[in-house]
């Protein structure tokens, strides 16, 4: 962006060099990174009954989740799952603030790994700044080059894994080794790998500041009882440097020694002492930084800490509050609903469509005939045989249907059927029940209602 | 002292903010739209409707659908962002004083 100086209120985007800090929360975030990315990279390699345990087989339009196979008609489950995810996010945000941002968001997690690689190759913060300022040399080329190699290899592996959720990963791996990956598989692999490289290598927390909608929304879910990271102004102010031997109370100082470490470690470049800001992704690096200084100064820890607004103002923090109960109830209902419907799911679906052209047909022998189209969807992976029956009227019969109906695995069978009943029994509008039952398992059965029309008596 | 090096220097320009926000938000929306759309429709069933000889595989259908949604969403939020950002300021004169 070539703009004359002063045309924009904002300086151009200079690189952020977050300073590394050890501590409790750093350990926690490393653990979260390893666990979450560990799951991401290993799940596609796990098998279940000789096929990939988690495989979103888009070309075949079916999803394998452990023992479950889902078809496009199971879409409501996906919608419910998304709703559960949304409410879980609301719930945890109201309870614990942006815990998700700091520890579990893919953006944070991948950025963390990319920063590790940066540190291995380019060294610590001061070394990195120096290296960037230095003219090109063999050393700089070597360090920058090895960083790029690590980043690109890791991105490629990430793209490969991502595609492995949609294409059987073992075959993909063999193809990859033989350099035989092509077409859309290759395209999406590179696409996802490149997105990882750009987001985690270069854009980092700028994504959180400028691109993430959640970062802006979350304040709506916050209240005075939400867990936030905050500077204890009452305790810290007036801030100022002092010798370790000086008693701050006598010198009229608070506990903040104004060392700026909390600012230096902040990946979004804010000063937590200015209060809660939407840029804060709650990574808790400033808590680690401040605690380390407090330890050195022999002051109690927690000048910057996880707390709530109420606690800061010496009020009681309420965990149970109406908002939490509403979110929790909705979450519970949705989760129970999803679990029950999956548990009660029969792997066969029956749709009954009544023929709209004719109301009914009168046959000889005072019989009445209605015509329907049945759709039998076999949600199992293997072909299955079903038997069809109808009831609801005395002496009702099915015509034009075989005793055993075979449907392919995951297949949909359209079956026109004629249903007959005697005029004496079938008059006006009556309700009838079609039922489809698997021949090999009586538990696999569904009943679907429809209307049977006859002459008005 | 370290402060100087840190604060205020890491901000993206307004243009860059707008472009990346548009690209990213339309990406997410398109991903959602693609998911819902292709859960309901099979690209193979759709491939014949414009031209009978046109046969698109599922992979290509999904990709085409996704990029179409992405383009559409980016167009929508891009134009919106443009209009919002270039609109005449309310009480611009008053503010200058």
XYZ file of C-alpha atoms in Angstrom:
554
model
C 0.000 0.000 0.000
C 1.812 3.055 -1.253
C 0.427 6.007 0.591
C 2.141 9.285 1.220
C 3.256 9.704 4.780
C 0.551 11.220 6.918
C -2.282 10.208 4.630
C -3.300 7.535 7.076
C -3.728 7.913 10.781
C -2.115 4.569 11.182
C 1.472 3.591 10.761
C 2.095 0.669 8.472
C 2.004 -2.796 9.917
C 5.352 -3.329 11.507
C 6.283 -6.778 12.575
C 5.496 -7.815 16.120
C 8.261 -9.563 17.978
C 6.526 -11.126 20.950
C 8.913 -11.788 23.767
C 8.927 -15.349 25.046
C 7.999 -15.886 28.659
C 7.919 -19.068 30.695
C 5.408 -19.707 33.439
C 2.285 -21.546 34.479
C 0.103 -20.357 31.645
C 2.814 -20.786 29.064
C 3.047 -24.438 30.107
C -0.713 -24.755 29.889
C -0.844 -23.268 26.429
C 1.985 -25.521 25.240
C 0.068 -28.492 26.586
C -3.139 -27.332 24.865
C -1.242 -26.851 21.606
C 0.316 -30.297 21.738
C -2.940 -32.029 22.665
C -5.102 -30.229 20.115
C -2.688 -30.417 17.210
C -1.805 -33.962 18.237
C -5.469 -34.846 17.831
C -5.698 -33.040 14.502
C -2.694 -34.842 13.041
C -3.432 -38.335 14.401
C -7.221 -38.702 14.085
C -7.192 -39.388 10.328
C -4.744 -42.242 10.896
C -7.015 -44.077 13.337
C -9.050 -46.973 12.027
C -12.420 -48.373 13.009
C -13.492 -51.729 11.616
C -10.864 -51.653 8.895
C -11.782 -48.263 7.617
C -10.783 -44.753 8.615
C -12.473 -43.854 11.898
C -13.204 -40.254 10.904
C -13.677 -39.716 7.205
C -15.860 -37.118 5.555
C -16.117 -38.930 2.276
C -17.423 -36.120 0.102
C -17.012 -37.912 -3.251
C -19.263 -40.704 -1.955
C -21.481 -38.279 -0.036
C -21.225 -40.033 3.297
C -19.555 -39.234 6.594
C -17.932 -41.904 8.739
C -17.732 -41.070 12.418
C -16.430 -44.053 14.376
C -19.171 -46.682 13.971
C -21.687 -44.267 12.548
C -22.257 -43.562 8.874
C -24.131 -40.390 8.051
C -25.776 -39.573 4.743
C -26.872 -36.222 3.337
C -30.355 -36.801 4.777
C -28.793 -36.775 8.242
C -28.087 -33.085 7.770
C -30.173 -32.086 10.840
C -27.483 -33.706 12.999
C -24.878 -31.420 11.527
C -27.104 -28.410 12.079
C -27.625 -29.482 15.690
C -23.909 -29.991 16.133
C -23.229 -26.472 14.879
C -25.841 -25.085 17.264
C -24.254 -26.980 20.137
C -20.878 -25.551 19.187
C -22.322 -22.025 19.134
C -24.031 -22.366 22.515
C -20.951 -23.986 24.018
C -18.976 -20.954 22.881
C -21.540 -18.577 24.439
C -21.541 -20.583 27.633
C -17.788 -20.694 28.036
C -17.386 -17.075 27.018
C -19.860 -15.896 29.643
C -18.196 -18.120 32.230
C -14.506 -17.808 31.484
C -14.114 -15.045 28.935
C -11.935 -15.709 25.955
C -10.484 -18.941 27.168
C -11.125 -20.349 23.699
C -9.078 -17.592 22.036
C -6.070 -17.997 24.254
C -5.827 -21.761 24.339
C -7.969 -23.562 21.795
C -8.512 -21.418 18.710
C -6.777 -22.958 15.677
C -5.346 -19.536 14.876
C -3.656 -19.366 18.303
C -2.574 -22.963 18.311
C -0.934 -22.933 14.882
C 0.620 -19.525 15.505
C 2.203 -20.978 18.635
C 3.837 -23.772 16.648
C 5.069 -21.357 13.985
C 6.593 -19.165 16.698
C 8.363 -22.209 18.160
C 9.910 -22.881 14.780
C 10.857 -19.234 14.483
C 12.585 -19.404 17.848
C 14.472 -22.587 16.982
C 15.883 -21.077 13.826
C 16.132 -17.354 14.480
C 16.612 -17.328 18.215
C 15.038 -15.237 20.914
C 13.271 -11.921 20.505
C 16.345 -9.683 20.657
C 18.179 -11.936 18.219
C 15.262 -11.876 15.823
C 15.061 -8.088 15.836
C 18.799 -7.885 15.272
C 18.671 -10.442 12.498
C 15.937 -8.545 10.659
C 17.887 -5.305 10.881
C 21.151 -6.882 9.783
C 22.141 -6.885 6.112
C 21.887 -10.162 4.229
C 24.667 -12.528 5.139
C 25.289 -16.231 5.039
C 24.116 -16.513 8.632
C 20.913 -14.601 7.963
C 20.208 -16.632 4.839
C 20.815 -19.859 6.718
C 18.546 -18.907 9.617
C 15.748 -17.449 7.490
C 16.041 -20.303 5.010
C 15.764 -23.001 7.629
C 12.768 -21.232 9.154
C 11.064 -21.199 5.758
C 11.876 -24.860 5.209
C 10.361 -25.760 8.578
C 7.310 -23.578 8.019
C 6.660 -24.849 4.508
C 7.163 -28.498 5.443
C 4.843 -28.128 8.397
C 2.253 -26.314 6.260
C 2.402 -29.047 3.642
C 1.903 -31.682 6.288
C -1.032 -29.682 7.632
C -2.597 -29.425 4.177
C -2.033 -33.121 3.633
C -3.697 -33.970 6.959
C -6.616 -31.680 6.183
C -7.236 -33.424 2.877
C -6.858 -36.724 4.762
C -10.127 -35.985 6.539
C -11.869 -36.100 3.166
C -9.851 -38.690 1.252
C -8.620 -41.967 2.782
C -5.319 -40.798 4.252
C -3.379 -44.050 3.928
C -3.951 -44.213 0.185
C -3.243 -40.509 0.001
C 0.028 -41.072 1.841
C 1.079 -43.770 -0.624
C 0.159 -41.520 -3.552
C 2.038 -38.661 -1.942
C 5.171 -40.755 -1.558
C 4.924 -41.777 -5.202
C 4.357 -38.099 -6.136
C 1.103 -39.190 -7.618
C -1.285 -36.683 -6.032
C -3.190 -34.583 -8.491
C -6.342 -32.718 -9.264
C -8.528 -31.317 -6.549
C -6.809 -33.248 -3.787
C -3.563 -31.488 -4.561
C -5.331 -28.172 -4.942
C -7.074 -28.306 -1.529
C -3.920 -29.571 0.153
C -1.957 -26.621 -1.135
C -4.839 -24.258 -0.416
C -5.104 -25.281 3.226
C -1.344 -25.476 3.646
C -0.919 -22.013 2.221
C -3.682 -20.622 4.442
C -1.923 -22.100 7.482
C 1.397 -20.649 6.364
C -0.038 -17.179 5.859
C -2.265 -17.100 8.925
C 0.125 -18.629 11.430
C 3.416 -17.434 9.954
C 2.644 -13.864 9.009
C -0.775 -12.561 10.006
C -0.910 -14.096 13.475
C -2.807 -11.973 15.994
C -3.722 -9.459 13.298
C -6.321 -12.049 12.346
C -7.792 -11.764 15.841
C -7.693 -7.974 15.789
C -9.007 -7.231 12.352
C -10.584 -10.347 10.869
C -12.208 -12.336 13.639
C -15.907 -11.653 14.175
C -15.942 -13.462 17.521
C -13.379 -11.044 18.942
C -15.836 -8.213 18.388
C -18.983 -10.088 19.411
C -17.699 -11.520 22.631
C -18.208 -8.347 24.644
C -21.951 -8.961 24.299
C -21.561 -12.171 26.297
C -19.407 -10.580 28.983
C -20.727 -9.350 32.288
C -19.224 -8.365 35.626
C -18.916 -12.001 36.652
C -17.005 -13.170 33.595
C -13.499 -14.398 34.167
C -11.113 -11.921 32.549
C -7.436 -11.141 32.674
C -7.017 -7.887 34.482
C -4.486 -5.632 36.074
C -5.247 -4.797 39.700
C -5.110 -1.050 39.430
C -5.822 -0.488 43.089
C -2.804 -2.516 44.048
C -0.481 -1.477 41.259
C -0.880 2.297 41.135
C 0.912 4.619 41.324
C 3.366 2.648 39.257
C 7.030 3.448 39.087
C 10.545 2.068 39.286
C 12.137 1.448 42.637
C 14.947 -0.546 44.150
C 14.141 -3.944 45.509
C 15.041 -2.788 49.012
C 12.600 0.117 48.979
C 9.277 -0.420 50.723
C 6.769 0.739 48.136
C 4.281 1.892 50.761
C 6.822 4.249 52.304
C 7.798 5.545 48.883
C 4.121 6.078 48.084
C 4.155 3.573 45.241
C 1.893 0.716 44.204
C 3.164 -2.738 43.321
C 3.667 -2.094 39.581
C 7.318 -1.362 38.922
C 6.523 -0.275 35.363
C 8.940 -2.773 33.847
C 6.818 -3.028 30.659
C 7.307 -6.770 30.528
C 3.539 -7.325 30.286
C 3.512 -5.117 27.182
C 6.535 -6.804 25.643
C 5.102 -10.299 25.884
C 1.695 -9.337 24.528
C 1.201 -10.882 21.098
C -1.387 -8.249 20.161
C 0.734 -5.383 21.454
C -1.660 -3.951 24.040
C -1.040 -2.703 27.545
C -3.216 -4.732 29.912
C -2.881 -1.995 32.516
C -5.165 0.205 30.443
C -8.069 -2.132 31.165
C -9.992 -4.750 29.227
C -9.521 -4.283 25.486
C -11.078 -6.213 22.651
C -7.634 -6.984 21.236
C -6.846 -9.118 24.288
C -7.014 -12.784 23.320
C -6.577 -13.926 26.926
C -3.370 -15.820 26.273
C -2.251 -14.983 29.827
C 1.335 -14.232 28.757
C 1.142 -10.992 30.765
C 0.179 -12.952 33.897
C 3.273 -15.116 33.534
C 5.403 -12.040 32.886
C 4.080 -10.122 35.865
C 4.258 -13.108 38.206
C 7.926 -13.561 37.358
C 8.608 -9.944 38.306
C 6.522 -10.157 41.479
C 8.575 -13.200 42.486
C 11.801 -11.272 41.910
C 10.537 -8.325 43.907
C 9.217 -10.573 46.691
C 5.722 -9.177 46.204
C 2.718 -11.503 46.150
C 1.763 -12.784 42.700
C -1.377 -11.751 40.902
C -0.957 -8.069 40.132
C -2.145 -9.140 36.701
C -4.421 -12.151 37.110
C -7.523 -14.038 36.108
C -10.327 -12.340 37.958
C -13.755 -10.799 37.457
C -14.846 -7.213 37.460
C -16.874 -7.833 40.594
C -13.923 -9.386 42.375
C -11.724 -6.425 41.460
C -14.274 -4.160 43.085
C -14.438 -6.352 46.179
C -17.855 -7.694 45.316
C -18.982 -11.280 45.191
C -18.556 -13.178 41.937
C -21.602 -15.181 40.926
C -21.007 -18.248 38.837
C -24.667 -19.208 38.761
C -26.521 -16.373 37.136
C -29.560 -16.271 34.823
C -27.470 -16.004 31.674
C -25.426 -19.068 32.600
C -28.545 -21.060 33.446
C -30.170 -20.166 30.124
C -27.086 -21.113 28.108
C -26.567 -24.288 30.141
C -30.186 -25.384 29.795
C -30.217 -24.827 26.046
C -26.908 -26.636 25.725
C -28.162 -29.550 27.781
C -31.385 -29.826 25.776
C -29.504 -29.757 22.470
C -26.908 -32.306 23.558
C -29.527 -34.665 24.988
C -31.614 -34.236 21.848
C -28.703 -35.053 19.589
C -27.614 -38.049 21.647
C -31.109 -39.511 21.836
C -31.839 -39.019 18.180
C -28.543 -40.654 17.213
C -29.132 -43.507 19.666
C -32.666 -44.029 18.377
C -31.695 -43.644 14.757
C -32.940 -46.563 12.655
C -30.794 -47.108 9.600
C -33.812 -47.015 7.300
C -36.031 -44.112 6.238
C -39.435 -44.391 4.596
C -41.121 -41.583 2.679
C -44.665 -41.993 1.404
C -45.941 -39.791 -1.403
C -49.579 -40.166 -2.395
C -50.332 -39.988 -6.095
C -51.820 -36.541 -6.635
C -53.476 -37.193 -9.983
C -56.182 -39.608 -8.948
C -58.080 -39.598 -5.693
C -58.945 -43.266 -5.933
C -59.900 -45.874 -8.487
C -62.899 -48.152 -8.230
C -62.190 -51.693 -9.320
C -64.559 -54.545 -10.008
C -65.595 -56.604 -6.960
C -66.264 -53.309 -5.066
C -62.581 -52.789 -4.402
C -60.969 -49.344 -4.079
C -57.413 -48.681 -5.106
C -55.009 -45.846 -4.121
C -51.572 -45.334 -5.615
C -48.468 -44.260 -3.709
C -44.788 -43.847 -4.367
C -42.628 -45.118 -1.513
C -39.034 -44.065 -1.032
C -36.981 -46.481 0.998
C -33.580 -45.184 2.045
C -31.140 -47.740 3.374
C -28.791 -45.861 5.676
C -26.614 -48.860 6.296
C -23.415 -49.253 4.363
C -24.230 -52.721 3.105
C -27.158 -53.777 0.908
C -30.190 -54.848 2.878
C -33.458 -56.693 2.263
C -36.709 -55.306 3.582
C -40.298 -56.441 3.776
C -43.135 -54.013 3.292
C -46.580 -54.114 4.845
C -49.595 -51.875 5.250
C -52.403 -51.779 7.820
C -55.110 -49.520 9.176
C -58.120 -50.883 7.272
C -59.576 -54.358 7.513
C -58.470 -56.525 4.618
C -56.127 -53.921 3.129
C -53.625 -55.359 0.658
C -50.520 -54.288 -1.217
C -50.240 -54.982 -4.897
C -47.278 -54.972 -7.216
C -44.714 -55.447 -4.458
C -42.231 -58.280 -4.071
C -42.018 -60.102 -0.763
C -38.434 -59.005 -0.345
C -37.187 -55.620 -1.447
C -33.441 -55.185 -1.905
C -31.872 -51.766 -1.420
C -28.190 -50.990 -1.992
C -25.990 -49.723 0.805
C -26.752 -46.042 1.168
C -29.210 -46.377 -1.683
C -32.625 -44.861 -2.265
C -35.307 -47.034 -3.812
C -38.377 -45.507 -5.410
C -41.241 -47.963 -5.355
C -44.690 -47.396 -6.878
C -47.305 -49.406 -4.992
C -51.024 -50.006 -5.334
C -53.010 -50.413 -2.164
C -56.435 -52.020 -2.224
C -59.301 -52.302 0.235
C -62.950 -53.247 0.092
C -65.449 -50.434 -0.386
C -67.356 -51.475 2.718
C -64.299 -50.911 4.851
C -62.699 -47.967 3.038
C -64.839 -44.858 2.771
C -64.025 -41.170 3.053
C -60.577 -40.336 4.305
C -58.794 -42.973 6.340
C -55.343 -43.171 7.822
C -53.145 -46.127 6.923
C -49.714 -47.119 8.151
C -46.917 -48.381 5.917
C -44.116 -50.203 7.618
C -40.748 -51.314 6.357
C -38.794 -53.905 8.301
C -35.373 -55.341 7.633
C -35.535 -59.048 6.950
C -32.398 -59.773 8.982
C -33.250 -57.577 11.972
C -36.761 -56.835 13.175
C -35.480 -53.938 15.227
C -34.698 -52.065 12.020
C -38.189 -50.916 11.204
C -40.066 -47.704 10.476
C -43.717 -46.835 10.211
C -44.997 -43.979 8.085
C -48.597 -42.783 7.911
C -50.546 -41.730 4.848
C -54.149 -41.203 3.778
C -56.356 -43.659 1.932
C -59.295 -42.179 0.031
C -62.484 -44.019 -0.789
C -65.953 -43.094 -2.075
C -68.218 -41.325 0.397
C -70.869 -43.811 1.499
C 11.463 2.826 25.743
C 10.472 -0.634 24.655
C 6.999 0.725 24.501
C 7.784 2.830 21.459
C 8.886 -0.162 19.524
C 5.660 -1.912 20.360
C 2.662 0.276 20.629
C 0.837 1.764 17.720
C 3.198 0.337 15.188
C 1.460 -2.935 14.563
C -1.751 -1.612 13.151
C -2.872 -2.516 9.694
C -3.911 0.297 7.404
C -7.654 0.835 7.003
C -7.522 -0.574 3.473
C -5.749 -3.699 4.543
C -8.161 -4.190 7.437
C -11.130 -3.919 5.099
C -9.715 -6.223 2.425
C -8.743 -8.976 4.825
C -11.951 -8.730 6.832
C -13.955 -9.067 3.604
C -11.886 -11.997 2.356
C -12.043 -13.869 5.642
C -15.688 -13.286 6.528
C -16.829 -14.183 3.025
C -14.684 -17.308 3.228
C -16.386 -18.438 6.434
C -19.854 -17.607 5.145
C -19.150 -19.370 1.851
C -17.932 -22.450 3.710
C -21.174 -22.556 5.648
C -23.275 -21.952 2.535
C -21.427 -24.660 0.610
C -21.989 -27.145 3.401
C -25.734 -26.534 3.554
C -26.132 -26.355 -0.218
C -24.331 -29.585 -0.999
C -26.000 -31.424 1.858
C -29.243 -30.794 -0.017
C -28.035 -31.093 -3.614
C -25.651 -33.485 -5.255
C -23.369 -31.746 -7.770
C -23.730 -34.733 -10.102
C -27.492 -34.188 -10.267
C -26.982 -30.507 -10.966
C -24.313 -30.819 -13.613
C -26.750 -31.627 -16.422
C -29.163 -28.742 -15.961
C -27.344 -26.045 -17.898
C -25.884 -28.131 -20.645
C -26.679 -31.766 -21.147
C -23.210 -32.633 -22.364
C -21.614 -30.984 -19.375
C -20.521 -33.583 -16.918
C -18.851 -32.381 -13.773
C -17.514 -34.746 -11.175
C -18.385 -34.249 -7.542
C -14.945 -32.912 -6.602
C -15.081 -30.247 -9.266
C -18.699 -29.493 -8.415
C -17.921 -28.898 -4.766
C -14.966 -26.685 -5.646
C -16.924 -24.691 -8.200
C -19.772 -24.279 -5.717
C -17.457 -23.130 -2.967
C -15.667 -20.570 -5.109
C -18.942 -19.324 -6.475
C -20.244 -18.787 -2.928
C -16.977 -17.183 -1.902
C -17.072 -14.794 -4.834
C -20.702 -13.926 -4.175
C -20.145 -13.314 -0.462
C -16.977 -11.328 -1.113
C -18.822 -9.189 -3.639
C -21.581 -8.526 -1.155
C -19.433 -7.689 1.850
C -16.841 -5.940 -0.303
C -19.352 -3.524 -1.767
C -20.887 -3.017 1.675
C -17.493 -2.243 3.195
C -16.731 0.115 0.329
C -20.007 2.015 0.741
C -19.659 2.281 4.495
C -16.099 3.505 4.247
C -16.624 6.036 1.478
C -19.926 7.455 2.741
C -19.984 11.184 3.441
C -19.254 11.840 7.090
C -22.020 13.099 9.287
C -21.364 16.575 10.596
C -17.940 16.541 9.017
C -17.583 20.303 9.326
C -18.659 20.382 12.911
C -16.108 17.767 13.784
C -13.229 19.659 12.220
C -13.762 22.605 14.492
